[in-house]
CSV table of C-alpha atoms in Angstrom, one decimal:
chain,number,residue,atom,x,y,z
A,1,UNK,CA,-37.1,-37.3,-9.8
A,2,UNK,CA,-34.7,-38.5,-12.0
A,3,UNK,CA,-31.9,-41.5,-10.9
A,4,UNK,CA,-28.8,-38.7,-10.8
A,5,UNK,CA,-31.1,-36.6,-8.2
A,6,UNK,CA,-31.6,-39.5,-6.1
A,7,UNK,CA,-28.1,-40.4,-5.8
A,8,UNK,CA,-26.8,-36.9,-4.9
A,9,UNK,CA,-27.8,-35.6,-1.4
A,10,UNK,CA,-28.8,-32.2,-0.8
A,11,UNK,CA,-25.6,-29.8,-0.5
A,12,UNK,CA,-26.2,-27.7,2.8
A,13,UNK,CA,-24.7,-23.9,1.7
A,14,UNK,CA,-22.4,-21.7,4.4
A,15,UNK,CA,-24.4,-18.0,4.3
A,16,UNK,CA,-22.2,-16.3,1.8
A,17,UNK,CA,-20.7,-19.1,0.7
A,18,UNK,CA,-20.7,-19.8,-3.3
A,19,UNK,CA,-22.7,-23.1,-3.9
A,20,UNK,CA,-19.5,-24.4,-5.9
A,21,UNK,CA,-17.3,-24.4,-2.7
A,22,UNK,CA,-20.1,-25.5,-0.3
A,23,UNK,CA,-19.8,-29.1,-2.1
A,24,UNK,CA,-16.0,-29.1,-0.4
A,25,UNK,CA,-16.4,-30.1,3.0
A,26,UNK,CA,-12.8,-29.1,3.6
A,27,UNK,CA,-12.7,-25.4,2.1
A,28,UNK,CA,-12.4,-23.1,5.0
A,29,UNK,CA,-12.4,-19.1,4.1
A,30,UNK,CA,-8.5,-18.7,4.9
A,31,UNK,CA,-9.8,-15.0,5.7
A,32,UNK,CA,-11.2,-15.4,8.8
A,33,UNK,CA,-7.9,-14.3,10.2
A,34,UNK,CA,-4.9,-12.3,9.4
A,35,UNK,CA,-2.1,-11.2,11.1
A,36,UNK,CA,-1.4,-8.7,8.1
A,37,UNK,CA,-5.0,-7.3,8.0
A,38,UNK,CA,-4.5,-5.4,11.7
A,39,UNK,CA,-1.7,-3.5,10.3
A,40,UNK,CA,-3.4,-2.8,6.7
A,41,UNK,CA,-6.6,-1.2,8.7
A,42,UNK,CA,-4.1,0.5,10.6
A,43,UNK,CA,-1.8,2.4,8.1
A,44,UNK,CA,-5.7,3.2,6.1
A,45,UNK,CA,-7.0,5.0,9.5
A,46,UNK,CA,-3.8,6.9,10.0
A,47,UNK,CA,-4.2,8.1,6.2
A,48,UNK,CA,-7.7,8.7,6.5
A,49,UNK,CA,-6.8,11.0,9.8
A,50,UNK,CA,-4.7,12.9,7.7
A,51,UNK,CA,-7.0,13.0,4.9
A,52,UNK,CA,-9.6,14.6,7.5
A,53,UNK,CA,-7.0,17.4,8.4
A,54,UNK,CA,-6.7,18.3,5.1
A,55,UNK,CA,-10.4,18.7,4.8
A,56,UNK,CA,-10.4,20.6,7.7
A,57,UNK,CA,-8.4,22.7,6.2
A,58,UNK,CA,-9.9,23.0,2.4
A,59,UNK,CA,-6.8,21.5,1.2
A,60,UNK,CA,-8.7,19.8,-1.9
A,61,UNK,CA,-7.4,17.2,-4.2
A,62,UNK,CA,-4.3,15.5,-2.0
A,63,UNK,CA,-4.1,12.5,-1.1
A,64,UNK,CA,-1.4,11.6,2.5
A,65,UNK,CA,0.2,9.6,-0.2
A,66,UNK,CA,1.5,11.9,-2.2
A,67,UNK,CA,2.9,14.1,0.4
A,68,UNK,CA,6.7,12.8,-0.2
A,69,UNK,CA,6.7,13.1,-3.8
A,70,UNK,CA,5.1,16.5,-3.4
A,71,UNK,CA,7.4,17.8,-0.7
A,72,UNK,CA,10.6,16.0,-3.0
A,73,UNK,CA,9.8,17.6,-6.1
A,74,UNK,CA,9.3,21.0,-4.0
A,75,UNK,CA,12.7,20.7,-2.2
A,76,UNK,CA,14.5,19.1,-5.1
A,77,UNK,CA,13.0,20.5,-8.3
A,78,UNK,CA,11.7,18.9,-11.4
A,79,UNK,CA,12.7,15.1,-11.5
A,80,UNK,CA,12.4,11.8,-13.8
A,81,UNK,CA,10.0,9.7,-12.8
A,82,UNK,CA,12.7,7.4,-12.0
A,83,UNK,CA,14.7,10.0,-10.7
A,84,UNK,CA,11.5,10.7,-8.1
A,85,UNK,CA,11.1,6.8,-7.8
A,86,UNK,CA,14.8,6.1,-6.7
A,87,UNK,CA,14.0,9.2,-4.2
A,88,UNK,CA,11.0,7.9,-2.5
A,89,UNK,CA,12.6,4.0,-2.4
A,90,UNK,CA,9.1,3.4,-4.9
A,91,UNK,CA,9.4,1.2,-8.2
A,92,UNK,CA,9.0,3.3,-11.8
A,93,UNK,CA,5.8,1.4,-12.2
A,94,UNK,CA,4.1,2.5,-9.0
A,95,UNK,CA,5.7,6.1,-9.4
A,96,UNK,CA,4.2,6.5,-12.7
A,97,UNK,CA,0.5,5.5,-11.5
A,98,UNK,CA,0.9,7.9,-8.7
A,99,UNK,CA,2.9,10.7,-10.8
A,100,UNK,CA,-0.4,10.2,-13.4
A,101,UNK,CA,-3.3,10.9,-10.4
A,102,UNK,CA,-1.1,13.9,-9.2
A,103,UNK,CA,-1.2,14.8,-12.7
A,104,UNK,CA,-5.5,14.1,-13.1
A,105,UNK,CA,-5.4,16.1,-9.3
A,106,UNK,CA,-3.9,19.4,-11.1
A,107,UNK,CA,-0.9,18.8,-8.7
A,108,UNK,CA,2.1,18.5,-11.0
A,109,UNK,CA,3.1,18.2,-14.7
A,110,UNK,CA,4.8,16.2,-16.9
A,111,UNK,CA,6.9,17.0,-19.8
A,112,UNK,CA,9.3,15.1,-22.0
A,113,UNK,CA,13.0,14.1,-20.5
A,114,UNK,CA,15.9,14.3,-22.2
A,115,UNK,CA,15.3,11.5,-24.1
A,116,UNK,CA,12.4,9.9,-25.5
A,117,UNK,CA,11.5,7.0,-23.0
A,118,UNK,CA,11.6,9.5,-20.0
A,119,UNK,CA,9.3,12.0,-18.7
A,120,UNK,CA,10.4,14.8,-16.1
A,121,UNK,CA,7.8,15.4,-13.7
A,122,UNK,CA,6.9,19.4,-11.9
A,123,UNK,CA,4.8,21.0,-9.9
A,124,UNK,CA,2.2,23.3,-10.3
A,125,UNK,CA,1.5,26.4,-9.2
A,126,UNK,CA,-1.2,24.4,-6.6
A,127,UNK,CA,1.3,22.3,-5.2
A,128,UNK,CA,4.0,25.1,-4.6
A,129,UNK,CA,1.5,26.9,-2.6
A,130,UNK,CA,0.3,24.1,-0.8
A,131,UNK,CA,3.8,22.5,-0.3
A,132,UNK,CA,4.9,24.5,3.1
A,133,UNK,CA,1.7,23.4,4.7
A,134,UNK,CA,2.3,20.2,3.7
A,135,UNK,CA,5.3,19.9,5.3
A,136,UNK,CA,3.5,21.1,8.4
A,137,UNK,CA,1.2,18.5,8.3
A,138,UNK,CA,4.4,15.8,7.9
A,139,UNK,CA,6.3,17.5,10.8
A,140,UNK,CA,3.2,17.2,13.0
A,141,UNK,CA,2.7,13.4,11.9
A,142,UNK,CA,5.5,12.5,12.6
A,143,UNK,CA,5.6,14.5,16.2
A,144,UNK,CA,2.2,12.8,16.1
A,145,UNK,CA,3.9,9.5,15.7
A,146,UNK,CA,6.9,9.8,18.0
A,147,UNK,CA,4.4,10.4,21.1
A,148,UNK,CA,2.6,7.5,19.6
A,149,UNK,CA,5.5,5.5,20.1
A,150,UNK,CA,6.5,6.9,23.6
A,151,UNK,CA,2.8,5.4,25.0
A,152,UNK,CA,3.3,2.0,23.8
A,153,UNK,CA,5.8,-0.4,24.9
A,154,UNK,CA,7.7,-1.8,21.6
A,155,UNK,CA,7.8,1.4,19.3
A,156,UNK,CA,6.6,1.0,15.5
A,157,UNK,CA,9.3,1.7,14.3
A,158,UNK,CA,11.2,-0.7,16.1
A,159,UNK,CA,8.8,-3.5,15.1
A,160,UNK,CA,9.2,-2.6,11.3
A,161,UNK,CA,13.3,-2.7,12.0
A,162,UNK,CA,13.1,-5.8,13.5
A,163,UNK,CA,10.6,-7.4,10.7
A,164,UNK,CA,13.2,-6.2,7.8
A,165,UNK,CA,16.2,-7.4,9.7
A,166,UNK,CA,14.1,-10.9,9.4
A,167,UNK,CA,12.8,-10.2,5.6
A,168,UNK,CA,16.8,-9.7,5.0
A,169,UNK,CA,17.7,-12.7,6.0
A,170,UNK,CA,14.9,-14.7,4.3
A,171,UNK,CA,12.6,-13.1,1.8
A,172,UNK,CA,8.8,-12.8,2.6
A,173,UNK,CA,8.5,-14.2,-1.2
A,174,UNK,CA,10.6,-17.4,0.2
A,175,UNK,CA,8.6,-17.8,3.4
A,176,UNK,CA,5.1,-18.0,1.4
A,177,UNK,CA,6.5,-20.1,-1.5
A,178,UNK,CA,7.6,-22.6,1.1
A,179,UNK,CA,4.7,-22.8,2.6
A,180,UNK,CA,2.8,-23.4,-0.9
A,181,UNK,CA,4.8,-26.2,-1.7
A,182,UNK,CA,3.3,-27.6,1.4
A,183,UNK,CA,0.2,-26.6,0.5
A,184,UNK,CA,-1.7,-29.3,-2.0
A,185,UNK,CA,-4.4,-26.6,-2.8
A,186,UNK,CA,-1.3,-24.6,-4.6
A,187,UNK,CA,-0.4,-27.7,-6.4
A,188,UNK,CA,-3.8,-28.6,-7.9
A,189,UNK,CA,-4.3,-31.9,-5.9
């Protein structure tokens, strides 16, 4: 044994803890809990409800997503991608991530804009067919939703109204970078 193993006691390791962090006593995993997490899982299961409707009804290659785009570009005809993006509330960047799996999904086309920057986005002949029962499926959500709502006593949609009247009138950016100044994890000490 040589002197630097003698001085250095045997680090006890948290199961699934990386040996690195196990030699900091005060490291707790901050993901334990979440108050964000609930809602996350919650939004995911309502998806993946509406992705099994679609299975069970061999509608192939949409995602619950995509619906709005799909059902804006069916109602409103061919778009920008900003044009779609200012039409969904979505930034460019997001839009043209989503307008390029749509596109890998055979469920719309792009073309060039009028100008060389832009690209105007379509739908296929897929997506027209499919588009009326998509709106079926996003009238029944949201009747879906509604009755929802009507069992539990502070509606959803009330919640999210209240959380953005907060959010406007201090930012969810402000509220964590306050926090981090507290934090002396954030500032390397």
């Amino acid at each position: 044994m040589t002197d630097d193993q003698a001085a250095e006691p045997p680090v006890a390791h948290t199961a699934g803890q990386p040996a690195d962090q196990a030699t900091d006593q005060h490291f707790e995993d901050p993901t334990g809990t979440s108050l964000w997490r609930p809602l996350q899982l919650l939004t995911a299961g309502i998806d993946a409800s509406i992705a099994q409707v679609y299975a069970d009804a061999d509608i192939e290659g949409v995602k619950p997503t995509w619906v709005m785009e799909l059902l804006r570009l069916y109602l409103q005809g061919p778009m920008t991608i900003t044009e779609l993006a200012e039409s969904v509330g979505r930034t460019h960047s997001a839009l043209s991530q989503k307008v390029a799996a749509m596109r890998t999904a055979g469920l719309v086309r792009t073309t060039p804009g009028p100008d060389a920057r832009t690209k105007r986005v379509t739908l296929t002949a897929k997506s027209r067919r499919l588009a009326p029962r998509l709106a079926a499926e996003w009238r029944a959500t949201e009747a879906a939703l509604a009755e929802l709502e009507a069992e539990i006593p502070y509606p959803i949609s009330r919640a999210v109204a209240d959380v953005e009247q907060a959010l406007a009138r201090k930012s969810f950016r402000d509220r964590i970078t306050e926090r981090l100044r507290e934090d002396p994890a954030w500032r390397g000490e």
